[in-house]
Short mmCIF file of C-alpha atoms in Angstrom, two decimals:
data_model
loop_
_atom_site.label_atom_id
_atom_site.label_comp_id
_atom_site.label_asym_id
_atom_site.label_seq_id
_atom_site.Cartn_x
_atom_site.Cartn_y
_atom_site.Cartn_z
CA MET A 1 0.00 0.00 0.00
CA LYS A 2 1.16 3.54 -0.78
CA LEU A 3 0.40 6.68 1.16
CA PHE A 4 0.29 9.87 -0.92
CA VAL A 5 0.33 12.94 1.33
CA GLY A 6 -0.56 16.38 -0.01
CA LEU A 7 0.49 19.35 2.11
CA GLY A 8 -1.62 22.44 2.70
CA ASN A 9 -3.80 24.27 5.19
CA PRO A 10 -7.48 23.37 5.80
CA GLY A 11 -10.46 25.55 4.96
CA PRO A 12 -11.68 27.70 2.04
CA LYS A 13 -9.52 30.66 3.12
CA TYR A 14 -6.38 28.76 2.07
CA GLU A 15 -7.81 26.69 -0.76
CA ARG A 16 -6.03 28.46 -3.67
CA ASN A 17 -2.86 29.44 -1.76
CA ARG A 18 0.51 28.56 -3.24
CA HIS A 19 1.16 26.62 0.00
CA ASN A 20 -1.80 24.34 -0.85
CA ILE A 21 -0.53 23.00 -4.17
CA GLY A 22 -0.10 19.56 -2.53
CA PHE A 23 -3.82 19.47 -1.66
CA MET A 24 -4.64 20.52 -5.24
CA ALA A 25 -2.56 17.68 -6.67
CA LEU A 26 -4.35 15.05 -4.57
CA ASP A 27 -7.75 16.51 -5.48
CA GLY A 28 -6.88 16.04 -9.15
CA ILE A 29 -5.75 12.43 -8.64
CA ALA A 30 -8.87 11.55 -6.64
CA SER A 31 -11.18 13.10 -9.23
CA ASP A 32 -9.49 11.63 -12.31
CA HIS A 33 -8.95 8.09 -10.99
CA GLY A 34 -12.28 7.29 -9.34
CA PHE A 35 -11.16 7.39 -5.71
CA SER A 36 -13.65 7.15 -2.85
CA PRO A 37 -15.30 10.30 -1.45
CA TRP A 38 -13.16 12.21 1.04
CA LYS A 39 -13.80 11.39 4.69
CA SER A 40 -12.27 12.44 8.01
CA LYS A 41 -9.74 10.14 9.67
CA PHE A 42 -6.22 10.41 11.15
CA GLN A 43 -6.71 14.19 11.71
CA ALA A 44 -6.97 14.40 7.92
CA LEU A 45 -9.21 14.02 4.91
CA ILE A 46 -8.57 10.66 3.25
CA SER A 47 -9.61 9.01 0.00
CA GLU A 48 -8.86 5.46 -1.16
CA GLY A 49 -8.33 3.95 -4.57
CA VAL A 50 -6.04 1.92 -6.82
CA LEU A 51 -3.24 3.24 -9.04
CA GLY A 52 -1.06 1.02 -11.21
CA GLY A 53 -2.30 -2.08 -9.39
CA GLU A 54 -1.32 -0.60 -6.01
CA LYS A 55 -3.76 0.30 -3.28
CA VAL A 56 -3.25 4.00 -2.53
CA LEU A 57 -4.45 6.17 0.35
CA LEU A 58 -4.57 9.91 -0.35
CA LEU A 59 -4.16 12.00 2.80
CA LYS A 60 -4.63 15.75 3.30
CA PRO A 61 -3.70 16.65 6.91
CA GLN A 62 -6.19 19.01 8.56
CA THR A 63 -3.83 19.94 11.41
CA PHE A 64 -2.46 23.02 9.60
CA MET A 65 0.88 22.85 7.85
CA ASN A 66 3.16 23.06 10.89
CA LEU A 67 1.65 19.91 12.44
CA SER A 68 1.32 17.78 9.30
CA GLY A 69 3.51 15.03 10.73
CA GLN A 70 0.94 14.17 13.43
CA SER A 71 -1.55 13.06 10.80
CA VAL A 72 1.01 11.26 8.63
CA GLY A 73 2.43 9.35 11.60
CA GLU A 74 -1.03 8.28 12.75
CA ALA A 75 -1.96 6.89 9.32
CA MET A 76 1.38 5.09 8.99
CA ARG A 77 1.04 3.39 12.35
CA PHE A 78 -2.52 2.28 11.58
CA TYR A 79 -1.55 0.64 8.28
CA LYS A 80 1.91 -0.49 9.48
CA LEU A 81 3.65 1.40 6.69
CA THR A 82 7.31 2.40 6.43
CA PRO A 83 8.67 5.76 5.22
CA ALA A 84 9.47 4.05 1.89
CA ASP A 85 5.70 3.66 1.35
CA VAL A 86 5.09 7.41 1.71
CA VAL A 87 5.22 10.10 -0.97
CA VAL A 88 4.67 13.74 0.06
CA LEU A 89 3.58 16.30 -2.56
CA HIS A 90 4.48 19.84 -1.51
CA ASP A 91 5.24 23.38 -2.68
CA GLU A 92 8.88 24.15 -3.45
CA LEU A 93 10.24 27.71 -3.39
CA ASP A 94 13.54 26.72 -4.99
CA LEU A 95 11.96 25.48 -8.21
CA ALA A 96 10.60 27.69 -10.96
CA PRO A 97 6.80 27.82 -11.26
CA GLY A 98 5.48 24.77 -13.11
CA LYS A 99 8.59 22.63 -12.54
CA ALA A 100 8.38 19.32 -10.68
CA ARG A 101 11.10 17.10 -9.24
CA ILE A 102 11.03 13.84 -7.31
CA LYS A 103 13.34 13.11 -4.42
CA GLN A 104 13.87 10.29 -1.94
CA GLY A 105 14.95 11.28 1.55
CA GLY A 106 17.02 14.33 2.39
CA GLY A 107 16.47 17.49 4.41
CA HIS A 108 13.37 19.65 4.84
CA ALA A 109 14.97 22.91 3.58
CA GLY A 110 13.01 24.94 6.12
CA HIS A 111 9.59 23.80 4.87
CA ASN A 112 7.41 23.68 7.99
CA GLY A 113 5.27 20.79 6.77
CA LEU A 114 8.28 18.66 5.94
CA ARG A 115 9.95 19.62 9.20
CA SER A 116 6.93 18.28 11.09
CA ILE A 117 6.89 15.06 9.07
CA HIS A 118 10.62 14.61 9.72
CA SER A 119 10.01 14.83 13.45
CA HIS A 120 7.33 12.09 13.33
CA ILE A 121 8.57 9.57 10.74
CA GLY A 122 12.17 10.50 9.92
CA ALA A 123 13.57 11.68 6.59
CA ASP A 124 13.43 8.56 4.41
CA TYR A 125 10.14 9.23 2.62
CA GLY A 126 9.65 10.25 -1.00
CA ARG A 127 8.75 13.75 -2.12
CA VAL A 128 7.29 15.34 -5.21
CA ARG A 129 8.55 18.93 -5.17
CA LEU A 130 6.19 21.30 -6.98
CA GLY A 131 7.77 24.58 -8.03
CA ILE A 132 6.03 27.82 -7.08
CA GLY A 133 9.03 30.14 -7.49
CA HIS A 134 10.58 32.43 -4.88
CA PRO A 135 9.50 35.99 -4.00
CA GLY A 136 13.14 37.09 -4.05
CA HIS A 137 13.72 37.76 -0.35
CA LYS A 138 13.32 35.42 2.63
CA ASP A 139 11.32 38.05 4.56
CA ALA A 140 8.65 37.91 1.86
CA VAL A 141 8.27 34.10 1.87
CA ALA A 142 5.48 33.79 4.48
CA GLY A 143 3.22 36.25 2.71
CA TYR A 144 4.05 34.80 -0.70
CA VAL A 145 3.15 31.17 0.07
CA LEU A 146 -0.08 32.18 1.84
CA ARG A 147 -1.35 34.19 -1.15
CA ASP A 148 -3.52 32.71 -3.87
CA PHE A 149 -2.09 31.79 -7.25
CA PRO A 150 -2.72 34.76 -9.58
CA LYS A 151 -4.77 34.31 -12.73
CA ALA A 152 -1.58 34.54 -14.79
CA ASP A 153 -0.43 31.24 -13.23
CA GLU A 154 -3.59 29.27 -14.02
CA GLY A 155 -2.28 27.92 -17.33
CA TRP A 156 0.90 26.29 -16.05
CA LEU A 157 -0.80 25.25 -12.79
CA ASP A 158 -3.52 23.37 -14.66
CA ASP A 159 -0.92 21.68 -16.89
CA LEU A 160 1.13 20.64 -13.86
CA MET A 161 -1.89 19.21 -12.02
CA ARG A 162 -2.94 17.24 -15.11
CA GLY A 163 0.59 15.91 -15.56
CA ILE A 164 0.74 14.69 -11.96
CA SER A 165 -2.60 12.94 -12.38
CA ASP A 166 -1.46 11.38 -15.68
CA GLY A 167 1.64 9.98 -13.99
CA ALA A 168 0.04 8.99 -10.68
CA ALA A 169 0.01 5.26 -11.50
CA GLU A 170 3.74 5.34 -12.29
CA LEU A 171 4.38 7.19 -9.03
CA ALA A 172 2.51 4.46 -7.15
CA ARG A 173 4.60 1.80 -8.89
CA GLY A 174 7.77 3.62 -7.89
CA ASP A 175 8.81 4.48 -11.46
CA GLY A 176 9.99 8.05 -11.05
CA GLY A 177 11.26 8.33 -14.62
CA LYS A 178 7.90 7.50 -16.20
CA PHE A 179 6.13 9.75 -13.72
CA MET A 180 8.35 12.69 -14.70
CA ASN A 181 7.80 11.92 -18.40
CA ALA A 182 4.04 12.14 -17.88
CA VAL A 183 4.43 15.51 -16.17
CA ALA A 184 6.75 16.79 -18.90
CA LEU A 185 4.29 15.84 -21.65
CA ARG A 186 1.74 18.19 -20.08
CA VAL A 187 4.02 20.98 -18.97
CA ALA A 188 6.26 21.06 -22.05
CA PRO A 189 4.55 19.03 -24.78
CA PRO A 190 6.64 18.24 -27.84
CA ARG A 191 5.78 20.25 -30.94
CA SER A 192 3.88 18.17 -33.46
CA SER A 193 5.32 17.94 -36.94
CA ALA A 194 2.28 19.84 -38.22
CA THR A 195 3.32 22.93 -36.30
CA LYS A 196 6.91 22.99 -37.50
CA PRO A 197 7.58 25.69 -40.08
CA LYS A 198 7.88 24.19 -43.53
CA PRO A 199 11.27 24.66 -45.16
CA GLU A 200 11.15 27.16 -47.98
CA ALA A 201 11.35 25.71 -51.48
CA PRO A 202 14.55 26.75 -53.21
CA LYS A 203 13.97 29.73 -55.44
CA ALA A 204 14.37 29.08 -59.15
CA ALA A 205 17.51 30.65 -60.51
CA LYS A 206 16.87 33.56 -62.87
CA ALA A 207 17.77 32.77 -66.46
CA GLU A 208 20.80 34.70 -67.64
CA PRO A 209 20.04 36.91 -70.70
CA ALA A 210 21.53 35.60 -73.94
CA PRO A 211 24.59 37.55 -75.10
CA ASP A 212 23.81 40.28 -77.69
CA SER A 213 25.45 39.18 -80.92
CA ARG A 214 24.24 42.11 -83.06
CA SER A 215 26.75 44.38 -84.79
CA ALA A 216 26.91 48.08 -83.89
CA LEU A 217 25.14 48.94 -87.18
CA GLU A 218 22.31 46.43 -86.48
CA LYS A 219 21.79 47.85 -82.98
CA LEU A 220 21.58 51.34 -84.43
CA MET A 221 19.09 50.28 -87.12
CA ASP A 222 16.92 48.44 -84.50
CA LYS A 223 16.47 51.71 -82.58
CA PHE A 224 14.64 53.21 -85.56
CA LYS A 225 12.34 50.28 -86.23
#
């Protein structure tokens, strides 16, 4: 069994915040893959389904971001899971908007949700890092992540969410490469051959004029014809 954890804050006030991109990703997976209705358990909202032949539990902690680990730890203990069974989807300041990267283990880089999960289950879980960009100064980070995505971001955000849903089965199987390919096909689709500019046909060479073989007298006479 796999546990997919999306990070965010509960309630409509935070629903479209940059910090809630993990919740958004799980909502897309649940909707697209026929998961069960969301219900409350483990201090979270959970939904169950199957991806790539694997039973998967989607979990959105309702403890607020800074206490996310409480909910994750409770679910893991109930199902007797190990950190290797867990994948956390979260916002990432150090990636450009629309970029995604997968990672196994490592530090929390100051992310409060990851810091909480570290304290409850250790660091050896998987992550899907979802780029939201950086405001440019660390003092602006708190306000930046707790603001809604602007309308200008809706295009790449929708593509990213669809890509994650497309690759969800590969993520459940543990095939990170195929998962990233699915995301890339949505975020940066290859140009079809129909859209490539057609090469210009070579221009026909202009015919060189034939040399004038008339005598000077004939040229003069032709002027008066």
